[in-house]
Amino acid sequence: MEAPRGPIELADENGLVFGLEKTLAITYTCRTVTNSEGKRVRETAPTLTLKGRTLARRNTLRLLGLTLDDKLNWKEQEESVLVKGTTWIGQIKRLGRVYGGVPAKLMRRLYVAVVVPKLTYALEVWYTPPTLPPGAKRRRGSCRALRRMETLQQQALLTTLGTLRTSPSELLPLHANVLPMELQLKKTCQRAALRICTLPDTNPVA
């Protein structure tokens, strides 16, 4: 920022002032080093100074609805999505009472129009559809996030259909005429990839 013709110099020329007390620093790295005890530990990020002021450092950053952590493992983003999903499903449960509640048809429409977009916002950035590589015994990808989202879907569909809590979770999407969560997330990622592939060559994302 302090380079010639950088943001600081341009701000001074135009009478602008940076609020350095509000400026924070975050370093994205997974690099490790060996400490004095012979253990591998995460490398210490360098101290950043701007106009003589040492910038405070943060481990997470919110940008366009995404939570970026300094390791880029997306655990913070996963937790954020699950909190939002739990909140909205709690609202659905309040509306979907067996007696005097919203009809199942409207409850399904509410789930498709509100809950699914909340869970799948910017999904293609942080979610990796689980796959089973040839010869592997365990699937690789965002398996934990998928299991937790499947639990959220089960809770929403139990309320939508008004069925017993012991109902088989595999049958709930069929009765509600919605995609199972794994297929819904995979569809969202594939549609995002298709949109990127159809962009013109002049687009920076292409």
PDB file of N, CA, C and O in Angstrom, residues 93 96-98 104 107 153-176:
ATOM      1  N   LYS A  93     -40.208 -24.770  11.847  1.00  0.00           N
ATOM      2  CA  LYS A  93     -40.862 -25.589  12.870  1.00  0.00           C
ATOM      3  C   LYS A  93     -41.951 -24.806  13.596  1.00  0.00           C
ATOM      4  O   LYS A  93     -42.975 -25.371  13.995  1.00  0.00           O
ATOM      5  N   GLY A  96     -44.886 -24.837  11.105  1.00  0.00           N
ATOM      6  CA  GLY A  96     -45.429 -26.123  10.665  1.00  0.00           C
ATOM      7  C   GLY A  96     -46.021 -26.970  11.763  1.00  0.00           C
ATOM      8  O   GLY A  96     -45.757 -28.175  11.830  1.00  0.00           O
ATOM      9  N   ARG A  97     -46.807 -26.376  12.639  1.00  0.00           N
ATOM     10  CA  ARG A  97     -47.459 -27.170  13.675  1.00  0.00           C
ATOM     11  C   ARG A  97     -48.486 -28.105  13.051  1.00  0.00           C
ATOM     12  O   ARG A  97     -49.111 -27.794  12.026  1.00  0.00           O
ATOM     13  N   VAL A  98     -48.684 -29.249  13.692  1.00  0.00           N
ATOM     14  CA  VAL A  98     -49.633 -30.233  13.155  1.00  0.00           C
ATOM     15  C   VAL A  98     -51.048 -29.677  13.164  1.00  0.00           C
ATOM     16  O   VAL A  98     -51.820 -29.868  12.215  1.00  0.00           O
ATOM     17  N   ALA A 104     -48.834 -28.348   4.282  1.00  0.00           N
ATOM     18  CA  ALA A 104     -47.583 -28.981   3.841  1.00  0.00           C
ATOM     19  C   ALA A 104     -47.127 -28.445   2.489  1.00  0.00           C
ATOM     20  O   ALA A 104     -45.925 -28.306   2.237  1.00  0.00           O
ATOM     21  N   MET A 107     -45.408 -25.255   3.125  1.00  0.00           N
ATOM     22  CA  MET A 107     -44.181 -25.505   3.872  1.00  0.00           C
ATOM     23  C   MET A 107     -43.080 -25.985   2.944  1.00  0.00           C
ATOM     24  O   MET A 107     -41.916 -25.584   3.086  1.00  0.00           O
ATOM     25  N   GLN A 153     -31.759 -31.032   6.599  1.00  0.00           N
ATOM     26  CA  GLN A 153     -32.840 -31.340   5.666  1.00  0.00           C
ATOM     27  C   GLN A 153     -33.853 -32.295   6.296  1.00  0.00           C
ATOM     28  O   GLN A 153     -35.064 -32.140   6.124  1.00  0.00           O
ATOM     29  N   GLN A 154     -33.365 -33.276   7.032  1.00  0.00           N
ATOM     30  CA  GLN A 154     -34.267 -34.217   7.689  1.00  0.00           C
ATOM     31  C   GLN A 154     -35.191 -33.499   8.668  1.00  0.00           C
ATOM     32  O   GLN A 154     -36.396 -33.761   8.703  1.00  0.00           O
ATOM     33  N   GLN A 155     -34.653 -32.572   9.437  1.00  0.00           N
ATOM     34  CA  GLN A 155     -35.478 -31.833  10.387  1.00  0.00           C
ATOM     35  C   GLN A 155     -36.536 -31.001   9.664  1.00  0.00           C
ATOM     36  O   GLN A 155     -37.692 -30.949  10.098  1.00  0.00           O
ATOM     37  N   ALA A 156     -36.129 -30.371   8.565  1.00  0.00           N
ATOM     38  CA  ALA A 156     -37.083 -29.543   7.825  1.00  0.00           C
ATOM     39  C   ALA A 156     -38.184 -30.381   7.200  1.00  0.00           C
ATOM     40  O   ALA A 156     -39.365 -30.006   7.238  1.00  0.00           O
ATOM     41  N   LEU A 157     -37.828 -31.533   6.636  1.00  0.00           N
ATOM     42  CA  LEU A 157     -38.838 -32.363   5.970  1.00  0.00           C
ATOM     43  C   LEU A 157     -39.746 -33.061   6.963  1.00  0.00           C
ATOM     44  O   LEU A 157     -40.920 -33.309   6.665  1.00  0.00           O
ATOM     45  N   LEU A 158     -39.238 -33.402   8.136  1.00  0.00           N
ATOM     46  CA  LEU A 158     -40.107 -33.977   9.166  1.00  0.00           C
ATOM     47  C   LEU A 158     -41.213 -32.995   9.547  1.00  0.00           C
ATOM     48  O   LEU A 158     -42.377 -33.380   9.707  1.00  0.00           O
ATOM     49  N   THR A 159     -40.839 -31.720   9.666  1.00  0.00           N
ATOM     50  CA  THR A 159     -41.833 -30.700   9.981  1.00  0.00           C
ATOM     51  C   THR A 159     -42.762 -30.451   8.805  1.00  0.00           C
ATOM     52  O   THR A 159     -43.968 -30.287   8.970  1.00  0.00           O
ATOM     53  N   THR A 160     -42.210 -30.431   7.603  1.00  0.00           N
ATOM     54  CA  THR A 160     -43.014 -30.162   6.410  1.00  0.00           C
ATOM     55  C   THR A 160     -44.072 -31.235   6.195  1.00  0.00           C
ATOM     56  O   THR A 160     -45.237 -30.940   5.905  1.00  0.00           O
ATOM     57  N   LEU A 161     -43.682 -32.484   6.343  1.00  0.00           N
ATOM     58  CA  LEU A 161     -44.592 -33.603   6.083  1.00  0.00           C
ATOM     59  C   LEU A 161     -45.434 -33.972   7.291  1.00  0.00           C
ATOM     60  O   LEU A 161     -46.425 -34.686   7.150  1.00  0.00           O
ATOM     61  N   GLY A 162     -45.028 -33.527   8.473  1.00  0.00           N
ATOM     62  CA  GLY A 162     -45.775 -33.872   9.677  1.00  0.00           C
ATOM     63  C   GLY A 162     -45.664 -35.334  10.052  1.00  0.00           C
ATOM     64  O   GLY A 162     -46.587 -35.895  10.646  1.00  0.00           O
ATOM     65  N   THR A 163     -44.541 -35.964   9.727  1.00  0.00           N
ATOM     66  CA  THR A 163     -44.365 -37.387  10.000  1.00  0.00           C
ATOM     67  C   THR A 163     -43.683 -37.593  11.346  1.00  0.00           C
ATOM     68  O   THR A 163     -43.265 -36.652  12.014  1.00  0.00           O
ATOM     69  N   LEU A 164     -43.576 -38.860  11.750  1.00  0.00           N
ATOM     70  CA  LEU A 164     -42.935 -39.199  13.009  1.00  0.00           C
ATOM     71  C   LEU A 164     -41.425 -38.993  12.911  1.00  0.00           C
ATOM     72  O   LEU A 164     -40.834 -39.099  11.841  1.00  0.00           O
ATOM     73  N   ARG A 165     -40.800 -38.751  14.039  1.00  0.00           N
ATOM     74  CA  ARG A 165     -39.349 -38.533  14.060  1.00  0.00           C
ATOM     75  C   ARG A 165     -38.585 -39.794  13.687  1.00  0.00           C
ATOM     76  O   ARG A 165     -37.418 -39.721  13.293  1.00  0.00           O
ATOM     77  N   THR A 166     -39.232 -40.963  13.825  1.00  0.00           N
ATOM     78  CA  THR A 166     -38.568 -42.225  13.502  1.00  0.00           C
ATOM     79  C   THR A 166     -38.731 -42.616  12.037  1.00  0.00           C
ATOM     80  O   THR A 166     -38.306 -43.707  11.647  1.00  0.00           O
ATOM     81  N   SER A 167     -39.312 -41.740  11.217  1.00  0.00           N
ATOM     82  CA  SER A 167     -39.489 -42.054   9.799  1.00  0.00           C
ATOM     83  C   SER A 167     -38.130 -42.174   9.112  1.00  0.00           C
ATOM     84  O   SER A 167     -37.200 -41.421   9.431  1.00  0.00           O
ATOM     85  N   PRO A 168     -37.982 -43.125   8.172  1.00  0.00           N
ATOM     86  CA  PRO A 168     -36.689 -43.283   7.471  1.00  0.00           C
ATOM     87  C   PRO A 168     -36.312 -42.004   6.733  1.00  0.00           C
ATOM     88  O   PRO A 168     -37.097 -41.460   5.948  1.00  0.00           O
ATOM     89  N   SER A 169     -35.110 -41.517   6.986  1.00  0.00           N
ATOM     90  CA  SER A 169     -34.673 -40.265   6.374  1.00  0.00           C
ATOM     91  C   SER A 169     -34.530 -40.385   4.866  1.00  0.00           C
ATOM     92  O   SER A 169     -34.643 -39.386   4.149  1.00  0.00           O
ATOM     93  N   GLU A 170     -34.279 -41.607   4.351  1.00  0.00           N
ATOM     94  CA  GLU A 170     -34.112 -41.778   2.910  1.00  0.00           C
ATOM     95  C   GLU A 170     -35.423 -41.562   2.153  1.00  0.00           C
ATOM     96  O   GLU A 170     -35.407 -41.232   0.964  1.00  0.00           O
ATOM     97  N   LEU A 171     -36.557 -41.759   2.829  1.00  0.00           N
ATOM     98  CA  LEU A 171     -37.846 -41.636   2.160  1.00  0.00           C
ATOM     99  C   LEU A 171     -38.431 -40.235   2.214  1.00  0.00           C
ATOM    100  O   LEU A 171     -39.341 -39.913   1.443  1.00  0.00           O
ATOM    101  N   LEU A 172     -37.942 -39.415   3.100  1.00  0.00           N
ATOM    102  CA  LEU A 172     -38.523 -38.075   3.264  1.00  0.00           C
ATOM    103  C   LEU A 172     -38.411 -37.228   2.003  1.00  0.00           C
ATOM    104  O   LEU A 172     -39.403 -36.603   1.602  1.00  0.00           O
ATOM    105  N   PRO A 173     -37.244 -37.147   1.329  1.00  0.00           N
ATOM    106  CA  PRO A 173     -37.188 -36.345   0.094  1.00  0.00           C
ATOM    107  C   PRO A 173     -38.129 -36.856  -0.990  1.00  0.00           C
ATOM    108  O   PRO A 173     -38.664 -36.056  -1.771  1.00  0.00           O
ATOM    109  N   LEU A 174     -38.351 -38.164  -1.036  1.00  0.00           N
ATOM    110  CA  LEU A 174     -39.263 -38.703  -2.049  1.00  0.00           C
ATOM    111  C   LEU A 174     -40.688 -38.250  -1.798  1.00  0.00           C
ATOM    112  O   LEU A 174     -41.404 -37.843  -2.722  1.00  0.00           O
ATOM    113  N   HIS A 175     -41.126 -38.309  -0.556  1.00  0.00           N
ATOM    114  CA  HIS A 175     -42.492 -37.888  -0.240  1.00  0.00           C
ATOM    115  C   HIS A 175     -42.664 -36.381  -0.384  1.00  0.00           C
ATOM    116  O   HIS A 175     -43.749 -35.907  -0.724  1.00  0.00           O
ATOM    117  N   ALA A 176     -41.615 -35.620  -0.128  1.00  0.00           N
ATOM    118  CA  ALA A 176     -41.703 -34.166  -0.250  1.00  0.00           C
ATOM    119  C   ALA A 176     -41.423 -33.679  -1.669  1.00  0.00           C
ATOM    120  O   ALA A 176     -41.551 -32.477  -1.941  1.00  0.00           O
TER     121      ALA A 176
END
